[in-house]
mmCIF file of C-alpha atoms in Angstrom:
data_model
loop_
_atom_site.group_PDB
_atom_site.id
_atom_site.type_symbol
_atom_site.label_atom_id
_atom_site.label_comp_id
_atom_site.label_asym_id
_atom_site.label_seq_id
_atom_site.Cartn_x
_atom_site.Cartn_y
_atom_site.Cartn_z
ATOM 1 C CA MET H 6 0.000 0.000 0.000
ATOM 2 C CA THR H 7 1.365 3.254 -1.142
ATOM 3 C CA GLY H 8 0.714 6.194 1.267
ATOM 4 C CA VAL H 9 1.926 9.622 2.203
ATOM 5 C CA ASN H 10 4.569 9.806 4.790
ATOM 6 C CA ILE H 11 3.499 12.554 7.054
ATOM 7 C CA ARG H 12 5.936 13.435 9.714
ATOM 8 C CA SER H 13 4.574 15.107 12.735
ATOM 9 C CA GLY H 14 5.955 18.742 13.065
ATOM 10 C CA MET H 15 7.753 18.713 9.738
ATOM 11 C CA LYS H 16 7.521 22.006 7.812
ATOM 12 C CA ASP H 17 6.967 22.065 4.101
ATOM 13 C CA PRO H 18 9.703 24.085 2.341
ATOM 14 C CA LEU H 19 7.326 25.468 -0.265
ATOM 15 C CA LEU H 20 4.937 26.596 2.391
ATOM 16 C CA MET H 21 7.730 28.198 4.320
ATOM 17 C CA ASN H 22 8.923 30.113 1.296
ATOM 18 C CA SER H 23 5.451 31.317 0.586
ATOM 19 C CA LEU H 24 5.092 32.485 4.126
ATOM 20 C CA LYS H 25 8.425 34.250 3.948
ATOM 21 C CA ARG H 26 7.419 35.996 0.746
ATOM 22 C CA ILE H 27 4.159 37.120 2.291
ATOM 23 C CA ARG H 28 5.894 38.449 5.398
ATOM 24 C CA SER H 29 8.506 40.272 3.278
ATOM 25 C CA SER H 30 5.814 41.815 1.127
ATOM 26 C CA GLN H 31 3.886 42.968 4.184
ATOM 27 C CA SER H 32 7.025 44.498 5.723
ATOM 28 C CA GLY H 33 7.708 46.378 2.492
ATOM 29 C CA MET H 34 4.208 47.722 2.384
ATOM 30 C CA ILE H 35 4.371 48.788 5.998
ATOM 31 C CA LEU H 36 7.721 50.476 5.386
ATOM 32 C CA ALA H 37 6.336 52.203 2.311
ATOM 33 C CA LEU H 38 3.312 53.346 4.257
ATOM 34 C CA VAL H 39 5.500 54.615 7.101
ATOM 35 C CA MET H 40 7.812 56.398 4.690
ATOM 36 C CA SER H 41 4.846 57.926 2.852
ATOM 37 C CA PHE H 42 3.341 59.072 6.123
ATOM 38 C CA LEU H 43 6.657 60.557 7.207
ATOM 39 C CA GLY H 44 6.948 62.271 3.835
ATOM 40 C CA ILE H 45 3.464 63.715 4.138
ATOM 41 C CA MET H 46 4.276 64.895 7.651
ATOM 42 C CA MET H 47 7.509 66.523 6.485
ATOM 43 C CA ILE H 48 5.671 68.241 3.623
ATOM 44 C CA GLY H 49 3.010 69.412 6.066
ATOM 45 C CA VAL H 50 5.608 70.703 8.502
ATOM 46 C CA ALA H 51 7.408 72.481 5.682
ATOM 47 C CA ALA H 52 4.126 73.982 4.478
ATOM 48 C CA VAL H 53 3.176 75.084 7.975
ATOM 49 C CA THR H 54 6.645 76.521 8.501
ATOM 50 C CA SER H 55 6.426 78.379 5.202
ATOM 51 C CA MET H 56 2.997 79.726 6.113
ATOM 52 C CA ILE H 57 4.250 80.854 9.506
ATOM 53 C CA GLN H 58 7.278 82.537 7.925
ATOM 54 C CA HIS H 59 5.023 84.173 5.306
ATOM 55 C CA ASP H 60 2.648 85.386 7.987
ATOM 56 C CA MET H 61 5.554 86.711 10.036
ATOM 57 C CA ARG H 62 6.909 88.545 7.001
ATOM 58 C CA TYR H 63 3.408 89.883 6.273
ATOM 59 C CA VAL H 64 2.973 91.069 9.853
ATOM 60 C CA SER H 65 6.415 92.642 9.738
ATOM 61 C CA THR H 66 5.589 94.347 6.419
ATOM 62 C CA ILE H 67 2.296 95.647 7.783
ATOM 63 C CA LYS H 68 4.138 96.971 10.832
ATOM 64 C CA GLU H 69 6.836 98.659 8.723
ATOM 65 C CA ILE H 70 4.242 100.177 6.361
ATOM 66 C CA GLY H 71 2.273 101.403 9.361
ATOM 67 C CA GLN H 72 5.401 102.944 10.860
ATOM 68 C CA ALA H 73 6.200 104.657 7.551
ATOM 69 C CA ARG H 74 2.639 106.023 7.386
ATOM 70 C CA TYR H 75 2.777 107.258 10.984
ATOM 71 C CA VAL H 76 6.105 108.947 10.272
ATOM 72 C CA ALA H 77 4.625 110.607 7.165
ATOM 73 C CA GLU H 78 1.643 111.797 9.230
ATOM 74 C CA ALA H 79 4.069 113.205 11.801
ATOM 75 C CA GLY H 80 5.605 115.252 8.980
ATOM 76 C CA ILE H 81 2.148 116.596 8.049
ATOM 77 C CA HIS H 82 1.425 117.606 11.647
ATOM 78 C CA HIS H 83 4.843 119.280 11.848
ATOM 79 C CA ALA H 84 4.040 121.222 8.663
ATOM 80 C CA LEU H 85 0.624 122.315 9.965
ATOM 81 C CA ALA H 86 2.207 123.493 13.215
ATOM 82 C CA LYS H 87 4.782 125.541 11.282
ATOM 83 C CA LEU H 88 2.048 127.149 9.167
ATOM 84 C CA LYS H 89 -0.009 127.972 12.251
ATOM 85 C CA THR H 90 2.991 129.494 14.026
ATOM 86 C CA ASN H 91 4.733 131.263 11.142
ATOM 87 C CA GLY H 92 1.993 131.765 8.547
ATOM 88 C CA PHE H 93 1.776 130.714 4.906
ATOM 89 C CA SER H 94 4.581 133.050 3.877
ATOM 90 C CA SER H 95 7.007 130.744 5.723
ATOM 91 C CA ARG H 96 6.406 127.763 3.416
ATOM 92 C CA THR H 97 9.737 126.028 2.743
ATOM 93 C CA ASP H 98 10.457 122.314 2.295
ATOM 94 C CA PHE H 99 11.996 120.585 5.318
ATOM 95 C CA SER H 100 12.910 117.196 6.816
ATOM 96 C CA GLY H 101 12.576 115.590 10.218
ATOM 97 C CA THR H 102 13.713 112.479 12.085
ATOM 98 C CA LEU H 103 11.940 110.296 14.654
ATOM 99 C CA SER H 104 13.128 107.215 16.523
ATOM 100 C CA THR H 105 11.171 105.040 14.072
ATOM 101 C CA GLY H 106 12.089 106.789 10.825
ATOM 102 C CA SER H 107 12.320 110.073 8.935
ATOM 103 C CA TYR H 108 10.094 112.303 6.788
ATOM 104 C CA ASN H 109 10.519 114.804 3.972
ATOM 105 C CA VAL H 110 7.883 117.527 3.576
ATOM 106 C CA ALA H 111 7.324 119.556 0.393
ATOM 107 C CA TYR H 112 4.864 122.377 -0.354
ATOM 108 C CA SER H 113 3.246 123.043 -3.713
ATOM 109 C CA THR H 114 0.508 125.200 -5.174
ATOM 110 C CA VAL H 115 -1.834 123.566 -7.675
ATOM 111 C CA GLY H 116 -4.460 125.756 -9.287
ATOM 112 C CA GLY H 117 -4.422 128.141 -6.349
ATOM 113 C CA ARG H 118 -4.699 125.241 -3.887
ATOM 114 C CA TYR H 119 -2.049 124.687 -1.234
ATOM 115 C CA MET H 120 -0.764 121.105 -1.034
ATOM 116 C CA ILE H 121 1.520 119.549 1.586
ATOM 117 C CA THR H 122 3.215 116.243 0.697
ATOM 118 C CA SER H 123 5.022 114.225 3.373
ATOM 119 C CA VAL H 124 7.033 111.089 2.503
ATOM 120 C CA GLY H 125 7.745 108.912 5.539
ATOM 121 C CA THR H 126 10.462 106.234 5.599
ATOM 122 C CA ALA H 127 10.736 103.441 8.192
ATOM 123 C CA ALA H 128 12.724 100.170 7.924
ATOM 124 C CA GLY H 129 13.195 100.711 4.209
ATOM 125 C CA ARG H 130 9.462 101.220 3.594
ATOM 126 C CA THR H 131 7.996 104.509 2.342
ATOM 127 C CA ARG H 132 4.524 105.935 2.532
ATOM 128 C CA THR H 133 3.174 109.269 1.246
ATOM 129 C CA VAL H 134 0.499 111.451 2.842
ATOM 130 C CA LYS H 135 -0.936 114.474 1.009
ATOM 131 C CA VAL H 136 -3.031 117.224 2.563
ATOM 132 C CA GLU H 137 -4.764 120.175 0.934
ATOM 133 C CA VAL H 138 -5.033 123.203 3.212
ATOM 134 C CA ARG H 139 -6.707 126.588 2.970
ATOM 135 C CA ASP H 140 -5.205 129.804 4.238
ATOM 136 C CA LYS H 141 -7.911 131.591 6.206
ATOM 137 C CA THR H 142 -5.763 134.676 6.785
ATOM 138 C CA PRO H 143 -7.558 137.689 5.236
ATOM 139 C CA THR H 144 -6.007 138.449 1.854
ATOM 140 C CA ALA H 145 -6.632 142.193 2.255
ATOM 141 C CA LEU H 146 -3.649 142.294 4.617
ATOM 142 C CA ASN H 147 -1.395 141.699 1.596
ATOM 143 C CA TYR H 148 -2.314 145.139 0.227
ATOM 144 C CA PHE H 149 -1.624 148.588 1.479
ATOM 145 C CA SER H 150 -5.053 149.788 0.433
ATOM 146 C CA GLY H 151 -8.025 147.456 0.116
ATOM 147 C CA ALA H 152 -11.751 148.170 -0.173
ATOM 148 C CA GLY H 153 -14.779 145.919 -0.172
ATOM 149 C CA ASN H 154 -16.424 148.242 -2.698
ATOM 150 C CA ASP H 155 -14.585 151.162 -4.369
ATOM 151 C CA ILE H 156 -11.345 153.085 -4.021
ATOM 152 C CA THR H 157 -11.367 156.680 -5.245
ATOM 153 C CA ILE H 158 -8.258 158.840 -4.946
ATOM 154 C CA LYS H 159 -8.344 162.280 -6.540
ATOM 155 C CA ILE H 160 -5.391 164.614 -6.216
ATOM 156 C CA HIS H 161 -6.224 168.255 -6.936
ATOM 157 C CA THR H 162 -4.050 170.705 -8.782
ATOM 158 C CA TRP H 163 -1.012 172.708 -7.704
ATOM 159 C CA ILE H 164 -0.424 171.867 -4.076
ATOM 160 C CA ASN H 165 -1.100 168.164 -3.619
ATOM 161 C CA VAL H 166 1.257 165.214 -3.123
ATOM 162 C CA ALA H 167 0.460 161.522 -2.877
ATOM 163 C CA LEU H 168 2.931 158.634 -2.558
ATOM 164 C CA ILE H 169 1.748 155.044 -2.207
ATOM 165 C CA THR H 170 4.290 152.259 -1.764
ATOM 166 C CA GLY H 171 2.296 149.040 -1.948
ATOM 167 C CA ASP H 172 -0.518 147.419 -3.883
ATOM 168 C CA ILE H 173 -4.095 148.701 -4.232
ATOM 169 C CA HIS H 174 -7.181 146.501 -4.611
ATOM 170 C CA ALA H 175 -10.920 147.149 -4.743
ATOM 171 C CA ASN H 176 -13.559 144.442 -4.870
ATOM 172 C CA HIS H 177 -15.521 146.754 -7.181
ATOM 173 C CA ASN H 178 -13.736 149.647 -8.973
ATOM 174 C CA VAL H 179 -10.626 151.800 -8.625
ATOM 175 C CA THR H 180 -10.737 155.457 -9.732
ATOM 176 C CA LEU H 181 -7.479 157.419 -9.831
ATOM 177 C CA ASP H 182 -7.211 161.078 -10.804
ATOM 178 C CA SER H 183 -4.189 163.354 -10.695
ATOM 179 C CA GLN H 184 -4.800 166.925 -11.817
ATOM 180 C CA PRO H 185 -2.171 169.092 -13.569
ATOM 181 C CA HIS H 186 0.718 170.358 -11.433
ATOM 182 C CA SER H 187 0.053 167.754 -8.749
ATOM 183 C CA GLU H 188 2.093 164.645 -8.024
ATOM 184 C CA PHE H 189 0.642 161.159 -7.584
ATOM 185 C CA VAL H 190 3.050 158.213 -7.465
ATOM 186 C CA ILE H 191 2.110 154.559 -6.934
ATOM 187 C CA ASN H 192 4.922 152.046 -6.507
ATOM 188 C CA GLY H 193 2.881 148.870 -6.637
ATOM 189 C CA GLU H 194 0.132 147.094 -8.514
ATOM 190 C CA VAL H 195 -3.371 148.491 -9.060
ATOM 191 C CA GLU H 196 -6.154 145.952 -9.418
ATOM 192 C CA ALA H 197 -9.916 145.658 -9.170
ATOM 193 C CA CYS H 198 -12.590 143.025 -9.583
ATOM 194 C CA GLY H 199 -14.366 145.644 -11.718
ATOM 195 C CA THR H 200 -12.613 148.439 -13.614
ATOM 196 C CA VAL H 201 -9.555 150.625 -13.120
ATOM 197 C CA THR H 202 -10.098 154.032 -14.722
ATOM 198 C CA GLU H 203 -6.458 154.679 -15.593
ATOM 199 C CA GLY H 204 -3.739 152.577 -17.145
ATOM 200 C CA THR H 205 -3.460 150.489 -20.300
ATOM 201 C CA ARG H 206 -7.049 149.239 -20.179
ATOM 202 C CA HIS H 207 -8.608 152.713 -20.217
ATOM 203 C CA ASP H 208 -7.006 155.181 -22.589
ATOM 204 C CA GLN H 209 -9.270 158.151 -21.990
ATOM 205 C CA SER H 210 -6.995 160.734 -23.681
ATOM 206 C CA ASP H 211 -7.511 163.126 -20.786
ATOM 207 C CA ASN H 212 -5.358 164.873 -18.214
ATOM 208 C CA SER H 213 -6.388 162.646 -15.331
ATOM 209 C CA ASP H 214 -3.157 160.680 -15.268
ATOM 210 C CA THR H 215 -0.604 163.028 -16.782
ATOM 211 C CA ASN H 216 0.893 163.344 -13.317
ATOM 212 C CA LEU H 217 -0.172 159.892 -12.146
ATOM 213 C CA TYR H 218 2.716 157.434 -12.200
ATOM 214 C CA ILE H 219 2.091 153.718 -11.666
ATOM 215 C CA ASN H 220 5.418 151.942 -11.398
ATOM 216 C CA SER H 221 7.082 154.931 -13.109
ATOM 217 C CA LEU H 222 4.656 154.950 -16.085
ATOM 218 C CA ASN H 223 2.049 157.627 -16.805
ATOM 219 C CA ASN H 224 -0.327 158.648 -19.613
ATOM 220 C CA ASP H 225 -2.136 155.315 -19.678
ATOM 221 C CA GLN H 226 1.047 153.309 -20.170
ATOM 222 C CA ALA H 227 1.009 151.450 -16.859
ATOM 223 C CA THR H 228 -0.347 147.941 -16.590
ATOM 224 C CA VAL H 229 -3.354 147.623 -14.305
ATOM 225 C CA TYR H 230 -5.386 144.544 -13.496
ATOM 226 C CA GLU H 231 -9.115 144.011 -13.764
ATOM 227 C CA SER H 232 -11.349 140.992 -13.076
ATOM 228 C CA ALA H 233 -9.146 140.209 -10.098
ATOM 229 C CA ASN H 234 -10.105 137.819 -7.323
ATOM 230 C CA LEU H 235 -12.080 139.132 -4.375
ATOM 231 C CA ILE H 236 -10.086 139.921 -1.252
ATOM 232 C CA THR H 237 -11.217 139.017 2.252
ATOM 233 C CA PHE H 238 -11.072 141.261 5.309
ATOM 234 C CA PRO H 239 -10.115 140.598 8.920
ATOM 235 C CA ASP H 240 -12.828 140.337 11.526
ATOM 236 C CA LEU H 241 -11.567 141.085 15.011
ATOM 237 C CA ASP H 242 -12.794 139.451 18.184
ATOM 238 C CA PHE H 243 -13.715 142.721 19.879
ATOM 239 C CA THR H 244 -14.612 141.038 23.166
ATOM 240 C CA LYS H 245 -10.934 140.123 23.620
ATOM 241 C CA TYR H 246 -9.752 143.661 22.814
ATOM 242 C CA LYS H 247 -12.359 145.103 25.165
ATOM 243 C CA GLN H 248 -11.334 142.774 27.982
ATOM 244 C CA ALA H 249 -7.669 143.655 27.424
ATOM 245 C CA ALA H 250 -8.515 147.346 27.846
ATOM 246 C CA ILE H 251 -10.585 146.636 30.980
ATOM 247 C CA ASP H 252 -7.809 144.489 32.441
ATOM 248 C CA SER H 253 -5.320 147.335 31.965
ATOM 249 C CA ASP H 254 -7.193 149.127 34.782
ATOM 250 C CA ASP H 255 -5.606 152.426 33.791
ATOM 251 C CA GLY H 256 -8.416 154.288 32.065
ATOM 252 C CA SER H 257 -7.951 152.510 28.715
ATOM 253 C CA TYR H 258 -11.601 151.429 28.581
ATOM 254 C CA PHE H 259 -14.511 153.864 28.068
ATOM 255 C CA ASP H 260 -18.133 152.723 28.267
ATOM 256 C CA SER H 261 -19.542 155.615 26.186
ATOM 257 C CA SER H 262 -18.628 158.007 23.360
ATOM 258 C CA GLN H 263 -15.555 160.147 24.026
ATOM 259 C CA SER H 264 -13.781 163.303 22.947
ATOM 260 C CA LEU H 265 -10.120 162.363 23.209
ATOM 261 C CA SER H 266 -6.998 164.472 23.603
ATOM 262 C CA GLY H 267 -3.575 164.003 25.133
ATOM 263 C CA SER H 268 -1.427 160.866 25.338
ATOM 264 C CA TYR H 269 -2.515 157.307 26.128
ATOM 265 C CA SER H 270 -0.204 154.427 26.993
ATOM 266 C CA PRO H 271 -2.500 151.496 27.824
ATOM 267 C CA ALA H 272 -0.896 148.670 29.766
ATOM 268 C CA ASN H 273 -2.342 146.060 27.384
ATOM 269 C CA GLY H 274 -1.783 148.134 24.264
ATOM 270 C CA ILE H 275 -5.375 149.085 23.400
ATOM 271 C CA VAL H 276 -7.730 151.993 24.061
ATOM 272 C CA TYR H 277 -11.288 150.708 23.689
ATOM 273 C CA VAL H 278 -14.355 152.959 23.460
ATOM 274 C CA ASP H 279 -17.888 151.563 23.571
ATOM 275 C CA GLY H 280 -19.126 154.416 21.432
ATOM 276 C CA ASP H 281 -17.816 157.051 19.006
ATOM 277 C CA VAL H 282 -14.501 158.911 19.230
ATOM 278 C CA THR H 283 -13.951 162.518 18.174
ATOM 279 C CA LEU H 284 -10.592 164.178 18.656
ATOM 280 C CA SER H 285 -10.743 167.524 20.435
ATOM 281 C CA ASP H 286 -7.011 168.131 20.228
ATOM 282 C CA ASP H 287 -3.842 166.349 19.254
ATOM 283 C CA THR H 288 -3.931 162.770 20.540
ATOM 284 C CA VAL H 289 -1.187 160.154 20.832
ATOM 285 C CA ILE H 290 -2.084 156.457 21.141
ATOM 286 C CA ASN H 291 0.771 154.143 22.112
ATOM 287 C CA GLY H 292 -0.641 150.922 20.707
ATOM 288 C CA GLY H 293 -4.132 150.801 19.245
ATOM 289 C CA LEU H 294 -7.559 152.426 19.289
ATOM 290 C CA ILE H 295 -10.972 150.809 18.740
ATOM 291 C CA ALA H 296 -14.302 152.656 18.672
ATOM 292 C CA ASN H 297 -17.593 152.568 16.792
ATOM 293 C CA THR H 298 -16.525 155.511 14.604
ATOM 294 C CA ILE H 299 -13.419 157.712 14.600
ATOM 295 C CA SER H 300 -13.454 161.388 13.578
ATOM 296 C CA ILE H 301 -10.309 163.487 13.187
ATOM 297 C CA PRO H 302 -11.486 167.094 12.662
ATOM 298 C CA GLY H 303 -9.428 169.733 10.861
ATOM 299 C CA GLY H 304 -6.688 171.147 13.038
ATOM 300 C CA THR H 305 -6.306 167.942 15.099
ATOM 301 C CA THR H 306 -3.868 165.059 14.803
ATOM 302 C CA LEU H 307 -4.137 161.404 15.748
ATOM 303 C CA THR H 308 -0.681 159.877 16.128
ATOM 304 C CA GLN H 309 -0.387 156.125 16.533
ATOM 305 C CA VAL H 310 2.897 154.806 17.965
ATOM 306 C CA LYS H 311 3.882 151.164 17.512
ATOM 307 C CA THR H 312 3.754 149.497 20.928
ATOM 308 C CA GLY H 313 3.242 145.835 21.768
ATOM 309 C CA ILE H 314 1.088 143.728 19.427
ATOM 310 C CA ARG H 315 -2.320 145.492 19.340
ATOM 311 C CA ASN H 316 -1.415 148.126 16.766
ATOM 312 C CA VAL H 317 -4.789 148.779 15.162
ATOM 313 C CA VAL H 318 -6.970 151.824 14.535
ATOM 314 C CA VAL H 319 -10.456 150.423 13.968
ATOM 315 C CA ALA H 320 -13.928 151.866 13.477
ATOM 316 C CA LYS H 321 -15.788 148.680 14.349
ATOM 317 C CA SER H 322 -19.219 149.669 13.068
ATOM 318 C CA GLY H 323 -18.834 152.909 11.086
ATOM 319 C CA ASN H 324 -16.438 155.322 9.349
ATOM 320 C CA ILE H 325 -12.997 156.765 9.879
ATOM 321 C CA GLN H 326 -13.365 160.440 8.876
ATOM 322 C CA ILE H 327 -10.104 162.344 8.390
ATOM 323 C CA SER H 328 -10.233 166.118 8.071
ATOM 324 C CA GLY H 329 -7.058 166.759 10.065
ATOM 325 C CA ARG H 330 -3.953 164.539 10.244
ATOM 326 C CA LEU H 331 -3.655 160.801 10.804
ATOM 327 C CA GLU H 332 -0.145 159.496 11.326
ATOM 328 C CA ALA H 333 0.415 155.798 12.006
ATOM 329 C CA GLU H 334 3.911 154.583 12.770
ATOM 330 C CA GLU H 335 2.833 150.974 12.114
ATOM 331 C CA ALA H 336 -0.790 149.809 12.234
ATOM 332 C CA VAL H 337 -3.754 148.250 10.509
ATOM 333 C CA ILE H 338 -6.222 151.063 9.814
ATOM 334 C CA LEU H 339 -9.616 149.397 9.373
ATOM 335 C CA ALA H 340 -13.120 150.816 8.942
ATOM 336 C CA TYR H 341 -16.052 148.444 8.916
ATOM 337 C CA GLN H 342 -17.721 151.001 6.625
ATOM 338 C CA ASP H 343 -15.748 153.828 4.901
ATOM 339 C CA ILE H 344 -12.463 155.733 5.189
ATOM 340 C CA LEU H 345 -13.055 159.322 4.043
ATOM 341 C CA THR H 346 -11.093 162.522 3.519
ATOM 342 C CA HIS H 347 -13.197 163.970 0.708
ATOM 343 C CA GLU H 348 -13.502 167.714 0.275
ATOM 344 C CA HIS H 349 -11.597 168.691 3.404
ATOM 345 C CA TRP H 350 -8.939 171.357 3.246
ATOM 346 C CA GLY H 351 -5.596 170.214 4.504
ATOM 347 C CA ALA H 352 -6.207 166.565 5.347
ATOM 348 C CA GLU H 353 -2.974 164.623 5.752
ATOM 349 C CA VAL H 354 -2.655 160.865 5.994
ATOM 350 C CA VAL H 355 0.709 159.197 6.705
ATOM 351 C CA VAL H 356 0.382 155.473 7.315
ATOM 352 C CA ASN H 357 2.842 152.590 7.547
ATOM 353 C CA GLY H 358 0.904 149.338 7.508
ATOM 354 C CA CYS H 359 -2.482 148.706 5.867
ATOM 355 C CA MET H 360 -5.470 150.951 5.186
ATOM 356 C CA LEU H 361 -8.605 148.844 4.719
ATOM 357 C CA ALA H 362 -12.315 149.602 4.468
ATOM 358 C CA LYS H 363 -15.063 147.036 4.134
ATOM 359 C CA ARG H 364 -17.008 149.475 1.946
ATOM 360 C CA ASN H 365 -15.224 152.458 0.333
ATOM 361 C CA ILE H 366 -11.971 154.389 0.538
ATOM 362 C CA GLN H 367 -12.526 157.916 -0.756
ATOM 363 C CA MET H 368 -9.654 160.385 -0.801
ATOM 364 C CA TRP H 369 -10.058 163.695 -2.541
ATOM 365 C CA ASN H 370 -9.141 167.117 -1.258
ATOM 366 C CA THR H 371 -8.442 170.724 -2.138
ATOM 367 C CA ARG H 372 -5.120 170.217 -0.388
ATOM 368 C CA THR H 373 -3.888 166.862 0.718
ATOM 369 C CA GLU H 374 -0.832 164.849 1.595
ATOM 370 C CA LEU H 375 -0.929 161.076 1.303
ATOM 371 C CA ASP H 376 2.118 159.005 2.213
ATOM 372 C CA TYR H 377 1.402 155.289 2.401
ATOM 373 C CA THR H 378 3.856 152.420 2.889
ATOM 374 C CA HIS H 379 2.640 148.846 3.079
ATOM 375 C CA ILE H 380 3.840 146.702 5.975
ATOM 376 C CA TYR H 381 2.307 143.263 6.430
ATOM 377 C CA ILE H 382 0.676 143.112 9.850
ATOM 378 C CA GLU H 383 -1.553 140.305 11.083
ATOM 379 C CA PRO H 384 -3.690 141.639 13.941
ATOM 380 C CA PRO H 385 -4.027 139.443 17.022
ATOM 381 C CA ASP H 386 -7.390 138.157 18.226
ATOM 382 C CA MET H 387 -9.038 137.682 14.860
ATOM 383 C CA THR H 388 -12.132 135.522 14.795
ATOM 384 C CA ALA H 389 -11.725 131.834 13.946
ATOM 385 C CA GLU H 390 -13.417 132.427 10.580
ATOM 386 C CA SER H 391 -10.731 134.877 9.488
ATOM 387 C CA SER H 392 -7.523 133.425 10.865
ATOM 388 C CA GLY H 393 -5.412 130.313 10.774
ATOM 389 C CA ILE H 394 -5.645 127.360 8.419
ATOM 390 C CA SER H 395 -8.146 124.623 7.635
ATOM 391 C CA VAL H 396 -7.620 121.146 6.194
ATOM 392 C CA VAL H 397 -9.637 120.616 3.003
ATOM 393 C CA SER H 398 -8.618 117.022 2.225
ATOM 394 C CA TRP H 399 -6.320 114.295 3.568
ATOM 395 C CA THR H 400 -5.055 111.508 1.263
ATOM 396 C CA GLU H 401 -2.884 108.523 2.195
#
C-alpha cells in the first residue's frame, strides 16, 4: 500500500517560502506606508513653517508700512504746526527724524490750492500722505489799500502830493485822478474786480493821469489789473480787545462816546471805546484804538505809535473820517464802513501798515498829503473764521 509519509511537526519548504514571501511583502508595504506618512508629515511641517514665515513677514511688512505712514503723518502735523505758528509766507520744504524713521515735507501750489506732501520712511518702507489746506488769513492784509467796494483817490491841482508804496485793490472799482501840477506816485500794482479808470485798459486821452505814475509809467502806459479775485477782510474778536482794555485798569476802557486828547499808553496796548470817538485836540495812542466811529477834525492830529502787538486803529461799526492829520507809525487802519477825507482842506494821511475799508476808501481834497507804505501786519485776536488754516482734504 502506497501512502503519504506525514511526519509530525515537519515544515513544508514550499509553504515556508510562501510564508516568507508574504511576510517580506507585508514588511515592504508597511515600510512604504510609514515612509509615505513621514513624507506627508515633512511636507506638512514644511508647508506650515512656510505659512508661519510668510505670515511673520506679512505682519512685519504691515508693521513697517504702518510705521512709515505714521512717520509721514508726523511730517504733516509738523508742517501744519509751522504754518499755524509762522503763517503761509514761511512755506519752505523741510525734513525731520523720529526714533522710528524720517520724513521729507514739500509744499506746492496747484491751481491756487495749497498742497503739503510728506514722505515717511521706516525700515526701508515709504509711505506718502498728502493734505490740501486753505489759508484763512484775510487776503486784504497783503495790500496797502483794500476796499470791499470802491477806491477813489483824486489829487487836486497845484499843491497836492500823494505817494503810495504798496498794492491797491478794490472788490468793485478803482478810480485814480491826478490833476495838472500835482504829483501822484504809486509804486505797486493796481487791481480791481471791476474796472480801473487809468492805465493800459482805459485810454481816456484826458489829463487825469498826466501826473499819475504807476510803477514809473504815466499817460495810460502802466499795466493795471481788472477781473481780479475778491479779497477778504479781517474780523476782530472785539470782546478780547475790550477785555484787554478793561484788564489794563488804567483808564484805557470807556463805556460811552468820548472826545479824546492828550497821550494814552494802555498797559495792554489798546484803548477801547464803547461808542464814538472825536478828537478835540492832538492825541497820541501808544498801541491801538478801537471805537464805533473815529473822527479826526481839521486842526487835530491822531498819532499812533507802535507798541506791543495790538497796533490797530479800527472803526468797528462805522467810518474813519479824516479832516485833520492821521499818522500811524505801524498799524492796521480798518473801517467796517468807509475811510473818508473827501472835500476837506488840509487833510494829511501818513500810514505805515495797511489801510482797509469794508465798503469804500474815498480820498479827494483841495489840499492833501498822502504818504502810504505797506507793511504786512496780522492783527491778534481775529475771529476763527478769518484766521489760521483749515484742512480741506487728507489723502494717504
